Short mmCIF file of C-alpha atoms and ligand atoms in Angstrom, two decimals:
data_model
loop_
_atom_site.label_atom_id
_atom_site.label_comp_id
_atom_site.label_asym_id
_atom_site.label_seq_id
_atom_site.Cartn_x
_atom_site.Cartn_y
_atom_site.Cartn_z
CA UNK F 1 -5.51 -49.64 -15.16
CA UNK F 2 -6.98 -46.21 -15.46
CA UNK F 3 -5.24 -42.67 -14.83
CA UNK F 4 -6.70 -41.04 -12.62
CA UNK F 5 -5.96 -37.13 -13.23
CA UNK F 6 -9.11 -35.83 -10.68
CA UNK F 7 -6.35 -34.61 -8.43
CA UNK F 8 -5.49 -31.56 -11.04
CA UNK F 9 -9.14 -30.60 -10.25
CA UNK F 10 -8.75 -30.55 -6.97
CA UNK F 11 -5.75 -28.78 -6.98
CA UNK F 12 -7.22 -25.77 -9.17
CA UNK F 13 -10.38 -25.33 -6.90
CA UNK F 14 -8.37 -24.91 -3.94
CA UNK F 15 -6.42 -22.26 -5.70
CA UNK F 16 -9.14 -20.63 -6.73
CA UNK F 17 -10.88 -21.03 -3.02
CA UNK F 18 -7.77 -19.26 -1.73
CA UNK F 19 -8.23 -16.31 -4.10
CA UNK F 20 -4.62 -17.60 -5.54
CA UNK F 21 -5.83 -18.90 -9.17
CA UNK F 22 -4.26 -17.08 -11.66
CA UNK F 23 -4.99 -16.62 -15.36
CA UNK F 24 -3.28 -15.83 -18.57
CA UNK F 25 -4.55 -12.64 -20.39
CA UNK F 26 -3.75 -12.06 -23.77
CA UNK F 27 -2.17 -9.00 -25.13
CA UNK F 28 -2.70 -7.76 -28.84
CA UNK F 29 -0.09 -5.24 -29.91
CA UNK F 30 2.84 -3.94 -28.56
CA UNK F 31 3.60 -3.44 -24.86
CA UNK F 32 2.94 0.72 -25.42
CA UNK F 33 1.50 3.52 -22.33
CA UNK F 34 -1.94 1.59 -23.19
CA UNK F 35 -2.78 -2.05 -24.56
CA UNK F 36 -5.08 -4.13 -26.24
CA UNK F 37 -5.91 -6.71 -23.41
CA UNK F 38 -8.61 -9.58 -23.54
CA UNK F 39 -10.10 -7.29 -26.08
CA UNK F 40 -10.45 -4.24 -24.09
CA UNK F 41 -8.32 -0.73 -24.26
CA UNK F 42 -6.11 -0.19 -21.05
CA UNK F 43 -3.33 2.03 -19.84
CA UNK F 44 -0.78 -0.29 -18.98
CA UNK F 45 0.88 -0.17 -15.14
CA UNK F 46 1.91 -3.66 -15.06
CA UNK F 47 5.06 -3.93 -17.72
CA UNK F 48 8.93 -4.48 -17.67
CA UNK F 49 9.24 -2.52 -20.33
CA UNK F 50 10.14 0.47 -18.54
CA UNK F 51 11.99 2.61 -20.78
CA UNK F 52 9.63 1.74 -23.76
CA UNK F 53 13.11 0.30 -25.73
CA UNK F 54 11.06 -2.67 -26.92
CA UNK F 55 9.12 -0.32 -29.09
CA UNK F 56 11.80 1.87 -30.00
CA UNK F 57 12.76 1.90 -33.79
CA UNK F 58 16.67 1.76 -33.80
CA UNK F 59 15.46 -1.29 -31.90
CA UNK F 60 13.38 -2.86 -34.04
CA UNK F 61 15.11 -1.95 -37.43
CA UNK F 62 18.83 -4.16 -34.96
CA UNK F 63 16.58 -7.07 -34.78
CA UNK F 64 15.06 -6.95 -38.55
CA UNK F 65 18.74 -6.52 -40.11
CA UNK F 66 20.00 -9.57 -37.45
CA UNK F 67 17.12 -11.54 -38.85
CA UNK F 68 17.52 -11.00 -42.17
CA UNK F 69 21.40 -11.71 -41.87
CA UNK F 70 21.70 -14.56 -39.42
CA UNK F 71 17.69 -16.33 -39.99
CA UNK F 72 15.36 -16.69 -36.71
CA UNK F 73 16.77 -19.14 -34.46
CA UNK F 74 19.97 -19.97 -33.28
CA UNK F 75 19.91 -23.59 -34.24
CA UNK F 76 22.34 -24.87 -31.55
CA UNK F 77 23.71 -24.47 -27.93
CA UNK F 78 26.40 -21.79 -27.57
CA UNK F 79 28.92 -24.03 -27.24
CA UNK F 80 28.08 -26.41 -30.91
CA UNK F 81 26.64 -23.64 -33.48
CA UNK F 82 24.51 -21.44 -32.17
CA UNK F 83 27.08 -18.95 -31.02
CA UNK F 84 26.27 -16.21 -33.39
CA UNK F 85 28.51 -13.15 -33.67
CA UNK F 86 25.72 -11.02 -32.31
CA UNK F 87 26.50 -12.45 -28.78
CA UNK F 88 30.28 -11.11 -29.13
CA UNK F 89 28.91 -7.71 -29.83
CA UNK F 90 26.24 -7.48 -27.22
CA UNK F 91 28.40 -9.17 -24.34
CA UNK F 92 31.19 -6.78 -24.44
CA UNK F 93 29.07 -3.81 -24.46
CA UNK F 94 27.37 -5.24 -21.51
CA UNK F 95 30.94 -5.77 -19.75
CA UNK F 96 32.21 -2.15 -20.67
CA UNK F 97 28.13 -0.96 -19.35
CA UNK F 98 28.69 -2.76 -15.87
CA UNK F 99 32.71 -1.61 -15.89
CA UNK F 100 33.69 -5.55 -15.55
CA UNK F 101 35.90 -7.52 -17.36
CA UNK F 102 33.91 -10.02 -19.06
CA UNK F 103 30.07 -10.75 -18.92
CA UNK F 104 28.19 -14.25 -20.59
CA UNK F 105 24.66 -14.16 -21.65
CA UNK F 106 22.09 -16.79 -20.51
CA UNK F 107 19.17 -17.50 -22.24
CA UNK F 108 16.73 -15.76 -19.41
CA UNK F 109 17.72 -14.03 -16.17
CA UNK F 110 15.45 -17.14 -14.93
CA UNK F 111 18.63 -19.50 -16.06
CA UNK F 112 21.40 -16.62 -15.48
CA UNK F 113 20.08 -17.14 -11.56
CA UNK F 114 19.78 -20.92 -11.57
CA UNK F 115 23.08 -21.28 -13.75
CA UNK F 116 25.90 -19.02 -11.46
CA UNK F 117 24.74 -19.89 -7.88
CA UNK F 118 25.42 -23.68 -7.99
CA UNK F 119 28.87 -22.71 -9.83
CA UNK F 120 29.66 -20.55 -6.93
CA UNK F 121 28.78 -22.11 -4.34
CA UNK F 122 28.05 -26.33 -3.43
CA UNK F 123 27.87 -28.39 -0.53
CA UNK F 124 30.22 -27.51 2.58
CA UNK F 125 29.45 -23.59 1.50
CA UNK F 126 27.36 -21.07 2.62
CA UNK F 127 24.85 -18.84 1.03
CA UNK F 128 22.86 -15.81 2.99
CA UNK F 129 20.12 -14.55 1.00
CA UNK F 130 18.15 -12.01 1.41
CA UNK F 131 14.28 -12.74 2.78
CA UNK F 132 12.46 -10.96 -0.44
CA UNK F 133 15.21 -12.32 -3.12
CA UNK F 134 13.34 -13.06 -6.55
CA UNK F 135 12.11 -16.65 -7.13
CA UNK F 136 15.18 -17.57 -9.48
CA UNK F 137 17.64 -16.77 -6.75
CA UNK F 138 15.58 -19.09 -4.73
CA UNK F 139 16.07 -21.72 -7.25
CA UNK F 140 19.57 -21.05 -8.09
CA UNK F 141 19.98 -21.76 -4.01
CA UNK F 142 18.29 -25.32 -4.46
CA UNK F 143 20.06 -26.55 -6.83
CA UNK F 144 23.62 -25.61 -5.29
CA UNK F 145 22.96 -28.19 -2.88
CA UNK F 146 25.02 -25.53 -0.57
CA UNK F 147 23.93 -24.34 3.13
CA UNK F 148 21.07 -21.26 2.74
CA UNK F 149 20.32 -19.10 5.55
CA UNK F 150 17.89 -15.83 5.01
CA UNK F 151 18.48 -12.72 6.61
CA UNK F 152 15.87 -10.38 7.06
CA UNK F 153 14.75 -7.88 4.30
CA UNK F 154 17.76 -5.54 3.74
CA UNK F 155 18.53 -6.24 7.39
CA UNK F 156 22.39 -5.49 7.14
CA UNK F 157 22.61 -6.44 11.23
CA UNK F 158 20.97 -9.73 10.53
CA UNK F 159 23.55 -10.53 7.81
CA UNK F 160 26.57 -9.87 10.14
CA UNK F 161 25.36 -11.99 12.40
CA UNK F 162 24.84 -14.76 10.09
CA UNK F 163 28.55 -14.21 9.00
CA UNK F 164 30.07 -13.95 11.91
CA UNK F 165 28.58 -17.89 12.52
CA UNK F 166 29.98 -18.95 9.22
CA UNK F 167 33.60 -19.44 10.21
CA UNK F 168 33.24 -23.75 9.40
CA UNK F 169 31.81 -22.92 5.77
CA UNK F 170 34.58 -23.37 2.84
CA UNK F 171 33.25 -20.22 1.05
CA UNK F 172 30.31 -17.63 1.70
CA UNK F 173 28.35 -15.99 -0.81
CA UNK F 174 25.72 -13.69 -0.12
CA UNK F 175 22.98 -12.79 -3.02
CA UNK F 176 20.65 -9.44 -3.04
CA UNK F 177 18.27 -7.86 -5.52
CA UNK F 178 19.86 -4.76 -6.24
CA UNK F 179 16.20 -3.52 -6.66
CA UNK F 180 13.49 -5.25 -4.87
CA UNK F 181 11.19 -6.78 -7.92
CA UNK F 182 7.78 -6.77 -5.76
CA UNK F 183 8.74 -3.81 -3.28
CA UNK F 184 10.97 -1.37 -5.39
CA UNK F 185 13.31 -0.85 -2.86
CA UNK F 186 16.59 -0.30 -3.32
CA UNK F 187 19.45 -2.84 -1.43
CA UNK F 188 21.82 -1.03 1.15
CA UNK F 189 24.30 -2.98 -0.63
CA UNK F 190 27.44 -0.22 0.59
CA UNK F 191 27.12 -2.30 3.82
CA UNK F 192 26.35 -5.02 2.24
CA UNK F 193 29.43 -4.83 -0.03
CA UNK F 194 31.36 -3.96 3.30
CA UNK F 195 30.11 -6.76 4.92
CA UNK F 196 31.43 -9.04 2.82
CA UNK F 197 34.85 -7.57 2.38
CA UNK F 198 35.17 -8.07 6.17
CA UNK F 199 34.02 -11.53 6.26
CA UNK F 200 35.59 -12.79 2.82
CA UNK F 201 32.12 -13.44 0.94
CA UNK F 202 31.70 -13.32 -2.33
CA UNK F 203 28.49 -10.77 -3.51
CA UNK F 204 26.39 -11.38 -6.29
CA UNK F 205 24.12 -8.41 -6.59
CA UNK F 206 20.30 -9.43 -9.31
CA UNK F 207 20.24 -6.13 -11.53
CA UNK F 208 16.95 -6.95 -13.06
CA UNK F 209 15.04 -3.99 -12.24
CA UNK F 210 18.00 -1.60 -11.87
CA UNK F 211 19.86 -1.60 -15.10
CA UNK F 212 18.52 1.09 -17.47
CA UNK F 213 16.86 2.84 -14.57
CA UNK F 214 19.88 3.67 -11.85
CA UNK F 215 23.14 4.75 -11.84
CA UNK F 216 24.89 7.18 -14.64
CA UNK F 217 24.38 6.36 -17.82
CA UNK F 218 21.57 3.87 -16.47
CA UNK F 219 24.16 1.04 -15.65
CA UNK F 220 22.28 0.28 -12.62
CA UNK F 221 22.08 -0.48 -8.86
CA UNK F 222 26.16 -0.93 -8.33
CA UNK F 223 26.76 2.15 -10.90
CA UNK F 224 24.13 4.21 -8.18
CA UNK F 225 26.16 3.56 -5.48
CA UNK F 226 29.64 4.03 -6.68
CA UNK F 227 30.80 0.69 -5.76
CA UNK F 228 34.19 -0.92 -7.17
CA UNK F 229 33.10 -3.40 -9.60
CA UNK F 230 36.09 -5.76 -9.17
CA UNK F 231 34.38 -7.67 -6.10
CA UNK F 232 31.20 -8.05 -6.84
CA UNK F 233 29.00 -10.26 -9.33
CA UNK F 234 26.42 -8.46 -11.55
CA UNK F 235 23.64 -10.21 -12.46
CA UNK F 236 20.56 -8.88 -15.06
CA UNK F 237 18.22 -9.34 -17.98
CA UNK F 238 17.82 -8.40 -21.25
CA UNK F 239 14.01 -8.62 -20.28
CA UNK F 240 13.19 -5.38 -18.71
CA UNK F 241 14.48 -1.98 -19.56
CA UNK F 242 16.59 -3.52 -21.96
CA UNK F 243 13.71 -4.73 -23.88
CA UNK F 244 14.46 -7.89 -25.10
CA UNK F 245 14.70 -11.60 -23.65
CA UNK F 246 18.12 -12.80 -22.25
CA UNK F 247 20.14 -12.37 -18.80
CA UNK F 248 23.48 -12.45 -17.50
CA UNK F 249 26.32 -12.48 -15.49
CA UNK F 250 28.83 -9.51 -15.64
CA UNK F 251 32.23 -10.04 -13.40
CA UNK F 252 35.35 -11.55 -13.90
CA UNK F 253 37.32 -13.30 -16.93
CA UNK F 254 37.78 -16.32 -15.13
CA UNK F 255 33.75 -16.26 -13.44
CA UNK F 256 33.00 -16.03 -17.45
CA UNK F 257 35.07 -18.68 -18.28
CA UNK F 258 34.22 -21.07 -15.59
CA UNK F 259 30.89 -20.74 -16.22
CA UNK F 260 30.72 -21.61 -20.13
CA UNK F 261 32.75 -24.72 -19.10
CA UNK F 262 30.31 -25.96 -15.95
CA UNK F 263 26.96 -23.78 -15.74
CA UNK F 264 24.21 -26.06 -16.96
CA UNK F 265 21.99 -23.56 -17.78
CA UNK F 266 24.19 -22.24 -19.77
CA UNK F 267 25.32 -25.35 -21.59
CA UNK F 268 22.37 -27.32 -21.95
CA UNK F 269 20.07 -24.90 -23.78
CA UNK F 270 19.53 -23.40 -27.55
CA UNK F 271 21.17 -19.62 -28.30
CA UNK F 272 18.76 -16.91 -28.08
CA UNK F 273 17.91 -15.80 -31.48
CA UNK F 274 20.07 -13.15 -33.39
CA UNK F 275 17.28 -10.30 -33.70
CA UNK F 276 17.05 -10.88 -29.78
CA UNK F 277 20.52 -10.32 -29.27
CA UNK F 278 20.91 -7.48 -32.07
CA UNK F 279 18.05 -5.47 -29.78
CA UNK F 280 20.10 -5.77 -26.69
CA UNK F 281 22.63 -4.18 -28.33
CA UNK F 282 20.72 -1.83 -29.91
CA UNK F 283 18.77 -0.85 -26.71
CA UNK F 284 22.46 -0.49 -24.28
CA UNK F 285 23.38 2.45 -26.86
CA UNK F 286 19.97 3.88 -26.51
CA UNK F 287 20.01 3.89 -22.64
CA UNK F 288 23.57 5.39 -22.73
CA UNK F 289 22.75 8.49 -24.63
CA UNK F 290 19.01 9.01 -23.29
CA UNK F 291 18.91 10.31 -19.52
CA UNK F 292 15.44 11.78 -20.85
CA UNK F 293 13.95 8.11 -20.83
CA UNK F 294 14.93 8.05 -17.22
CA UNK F 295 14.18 11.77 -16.06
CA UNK F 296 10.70 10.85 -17.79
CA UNK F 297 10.73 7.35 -15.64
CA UNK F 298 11.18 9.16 -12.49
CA UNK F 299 9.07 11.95 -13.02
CA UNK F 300 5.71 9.57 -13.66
CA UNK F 301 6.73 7.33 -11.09
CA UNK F 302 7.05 10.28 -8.36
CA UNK F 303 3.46 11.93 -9.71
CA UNK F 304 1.87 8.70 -9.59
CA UNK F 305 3.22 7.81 -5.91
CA UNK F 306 2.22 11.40 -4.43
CA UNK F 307 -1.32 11.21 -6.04
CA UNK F 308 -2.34 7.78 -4.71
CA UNK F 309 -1.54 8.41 -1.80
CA UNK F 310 -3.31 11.55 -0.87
CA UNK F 311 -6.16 9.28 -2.34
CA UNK F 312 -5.35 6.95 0.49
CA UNK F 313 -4.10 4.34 -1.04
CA UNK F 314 -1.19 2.36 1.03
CA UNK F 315 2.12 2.73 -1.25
CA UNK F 316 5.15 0.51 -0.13
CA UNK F 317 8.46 3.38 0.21
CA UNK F 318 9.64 2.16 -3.15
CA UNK F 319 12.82 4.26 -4.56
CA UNK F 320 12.28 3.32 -8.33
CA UNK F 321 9.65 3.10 -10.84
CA UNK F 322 7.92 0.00 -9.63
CA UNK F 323 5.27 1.03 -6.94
CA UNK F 324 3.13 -1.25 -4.74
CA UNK F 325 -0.02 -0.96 -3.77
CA UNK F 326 -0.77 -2.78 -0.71
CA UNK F 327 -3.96 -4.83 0.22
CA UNK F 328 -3.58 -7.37 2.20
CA UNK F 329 -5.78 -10.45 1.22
CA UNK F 330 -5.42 -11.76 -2.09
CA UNK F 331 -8.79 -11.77 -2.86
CA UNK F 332 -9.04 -7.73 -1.97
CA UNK F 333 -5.99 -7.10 -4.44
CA UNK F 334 -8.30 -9.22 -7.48
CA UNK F 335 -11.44 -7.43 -6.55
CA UNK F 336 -9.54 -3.98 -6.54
CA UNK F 337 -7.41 -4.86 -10.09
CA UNK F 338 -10.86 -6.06 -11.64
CA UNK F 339 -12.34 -2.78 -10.74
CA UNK F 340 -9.65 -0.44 -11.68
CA UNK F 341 -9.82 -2.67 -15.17
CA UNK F 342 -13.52 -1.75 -15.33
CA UNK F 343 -12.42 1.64 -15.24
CA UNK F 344 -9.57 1.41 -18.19
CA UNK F 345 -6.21 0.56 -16.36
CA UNK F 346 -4.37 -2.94 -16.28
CA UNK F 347 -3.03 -2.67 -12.19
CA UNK F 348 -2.05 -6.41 -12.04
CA UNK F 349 -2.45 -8.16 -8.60
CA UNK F 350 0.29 -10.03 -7.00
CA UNK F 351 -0.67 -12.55 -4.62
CA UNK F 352 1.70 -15.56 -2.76
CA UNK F 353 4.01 -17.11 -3.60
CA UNK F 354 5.32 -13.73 -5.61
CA UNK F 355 5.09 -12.00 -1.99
CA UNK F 356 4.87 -12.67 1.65
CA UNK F 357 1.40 -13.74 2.63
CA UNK F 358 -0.96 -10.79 4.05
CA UNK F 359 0.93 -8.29 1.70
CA UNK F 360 -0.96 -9.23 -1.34
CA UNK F 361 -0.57 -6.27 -3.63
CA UNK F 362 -1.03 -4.22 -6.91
CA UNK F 363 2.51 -4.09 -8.37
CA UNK F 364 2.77 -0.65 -10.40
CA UNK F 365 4.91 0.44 -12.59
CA UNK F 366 5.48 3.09 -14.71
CA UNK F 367 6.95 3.39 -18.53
CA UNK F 368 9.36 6.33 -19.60
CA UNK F 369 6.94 6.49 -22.80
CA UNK F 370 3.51 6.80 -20.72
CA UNK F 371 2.04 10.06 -22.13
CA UNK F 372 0.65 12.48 -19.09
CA UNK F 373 -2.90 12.03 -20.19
CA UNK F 374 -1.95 8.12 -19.32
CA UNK F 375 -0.70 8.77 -16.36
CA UNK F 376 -4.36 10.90 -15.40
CA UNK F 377 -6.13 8.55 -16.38
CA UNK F 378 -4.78 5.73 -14.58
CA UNK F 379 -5.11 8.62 -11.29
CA UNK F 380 -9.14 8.88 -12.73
CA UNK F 381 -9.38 5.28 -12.29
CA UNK F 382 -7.96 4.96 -8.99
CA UNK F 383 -9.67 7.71 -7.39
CA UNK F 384 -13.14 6.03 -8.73
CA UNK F 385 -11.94 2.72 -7.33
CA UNK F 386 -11.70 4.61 -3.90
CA UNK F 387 -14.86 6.18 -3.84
CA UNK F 388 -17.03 3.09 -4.68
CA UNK F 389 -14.87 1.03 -2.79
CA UNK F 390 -14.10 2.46 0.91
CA UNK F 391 -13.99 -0.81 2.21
CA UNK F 392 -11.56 -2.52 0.02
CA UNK F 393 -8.44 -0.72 0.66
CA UNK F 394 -6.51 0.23 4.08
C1 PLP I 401 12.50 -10.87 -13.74
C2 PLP I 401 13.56 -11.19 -12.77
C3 PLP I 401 14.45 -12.24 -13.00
C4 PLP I 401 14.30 -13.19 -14.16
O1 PLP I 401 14.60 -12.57 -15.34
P1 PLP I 401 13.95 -13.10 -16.71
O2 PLP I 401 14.82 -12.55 -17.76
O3 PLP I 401 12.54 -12.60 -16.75
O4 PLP I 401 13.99 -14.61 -16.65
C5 PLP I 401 15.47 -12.44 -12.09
N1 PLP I 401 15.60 -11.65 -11.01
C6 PLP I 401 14.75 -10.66 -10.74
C7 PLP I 401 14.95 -9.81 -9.53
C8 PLP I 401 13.69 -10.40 -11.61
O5 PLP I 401 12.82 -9.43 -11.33
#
């Protein structure tokens, strides 16, 4: 009997029919204000790296000295060998950072997601989610087995109605971006947060994008707000401002404890590597004593917005340093990226399933450590894309 794989092809040429194929680029150097990509010099608007930490050299010189102490990997789950002490360090600076008791580090924010959700919630429960939620809450949802309903984006109306249904459920949890990952929008989460004080839900609030960024002393989307810590779940990732690779969950002693006893994702995977951990730690201390990084953030982020604008671009009314440029059809959002690449500047496209379809996009965003003559350029580029290309945007 033969294999017959022909259905792969098939598969990729409708992708690429639908203007959905995607393609991996490949970067040579450091994620800095401009990159090597596929060969060719860009400014960079499409990183995580939004307070340029991974760069930074008290950074780099944590992770060298973690290497050369405790070797590359971590040669074992957390809960055999692989425990290193660099994880006691870096998790109770992330606890006293997000003012909660205790907070456990995942391997990615990807498995911090999928890991809590089925711990706190499972069949006969209830889980309202917000309609632009990142993929890994999504996931996370799935795999809890428990009851999902989706309330509109940031729809606080929509979510009281929901709760006041959810009387028969043995436990509600409700789960929000604290900043919108494809929008850049900011969660009302005081309603939110009141919302679920009235109905007795649990509130798990994804930091991803607002740790580093919001809040004094850059500890994020809760922090920005002025919320009491005590009843809400904080998730985030090492992966963004913070430079590195990780998540986690920041809350209570006995969330924290549960979790290392029953979260699979948690469990059933290798440590992160020391020098991973050490520039975590490295890069909290740096966000704590540099409100410059974020003045900086803010500053390109707000030039950037005004400037595109008046060149008639269509900017979502993002809050925060990640800025989207709608176009519509996924094919309009390649055709516009590949142009504004032409012209020097890496503006990557997102297309479905990343966002709703019809609000294909360019997903912006800006770097603390972009120099002003990167910032004009990428503006150069833009405002040649609009002349040449009346037709492509709205
Ligand atoms: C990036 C992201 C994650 C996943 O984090 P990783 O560390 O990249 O796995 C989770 N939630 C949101 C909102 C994100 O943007």
């Amino acid at each position: 009997m033969t294999h017959n794989h022909d259905w792969l092809d098939t598969e990729i040429t409708a992708l690429e029919h639908a203007g959905l194929r995607r393609h991996l680029r490949t970067v040579m150097g450091a994620p800095t204000g401009t990159i090597n990509l596929d060969g060719r010099d860009v400014v960079l608007l499409g990183s995580n790296n939004y307070l340029g930490l991974s760069t930074h050299p008290e950074v780099i010189a944590a992770a060298v000295e973690a290497t050369q102490t405790f070797g590359t990997g971590a040669s074992g789950s957390r809960l055999i060998s692989g425990n290193s002490e660099p994880y006691t360090t870096l998790e109770k600076n992330l606890a006293k950072a997000k003012n909660t008791e205790a907070a456990l580090v995942f391997s990615s924010g990807y498995t911090a997601n999928t890991g809590v959700i089925p711990i706190l919630a499972g069949e006969g429960d209830l889980i309202l989610s917000d309609a632009l939620n990142h993929a890994s809450i999504i996931d996370g949802c799935r795999l809890s087995r428990a009851t999902k309903k989706v309330y509109r984006h940031c729809d606080v109306e929509h979510l009281k109605d929901l709760l006041s249904e959810s009387a028969t459920f043995r436990r509600r949890l409700i789960v929000t971006d604290g900043v919108f990952s494809m929008d850049g929008d900011i969660a009302p989460l005081p309603d939110i947060y009141d919302l679920a004080a009235e109905y007795g839900a649990m509130l798990l609030v994804d930091d991803a994008h607002g740790f580093g960024v919001l809040g004094r002393d850059g500890s994020g989307t809760v922090a920005h707000f002025g919320l009491a810590t005590e009843n809400i779940i904080q998730m985030g990732t090492l992966s963004k401002a913070i430079g590195a690779l990780g998540g986690y969950i920041a809350g209570s002693r006995a969330l924290v404890d549960l979790l290392i006893n029953k979260a699979r994702g948690f469990i059933f995977t290798t440590g992160l590597p020391p020098a991973t951990l050490a520039a975590a730690n490295a890069a909290l201390s740096v966000i704590r004593s540099s409100p410059e990084l974020r003045q900086r953030l803010f500053s390109h982020a707000k030039c950037l917005k005004t400037t595109l604008t008046d060149l008639g671009y269509t900017l979502l009314p993002s809050d925060t340093q990640i800025l989207p440029v709608v176009l519509g059809n996924p094919q309009r959002a390649t055709s516009i990226a590949d142009a504004l690449f032409a012209e020097g500047v890496f503006a990557p496209p997102i297309r479905p399933p990343a966002v709703p379809p019809d609000t294909s996009r360019l997903r912006l965003t800006v770097m603390a450590t972009h120099t002003e003559t990167e910032i004009q350029q990428a503006i150069d580029a833009f405002a040649t894309v609009a002349q040449s290309s009346v037709d492509l945007y709205r």
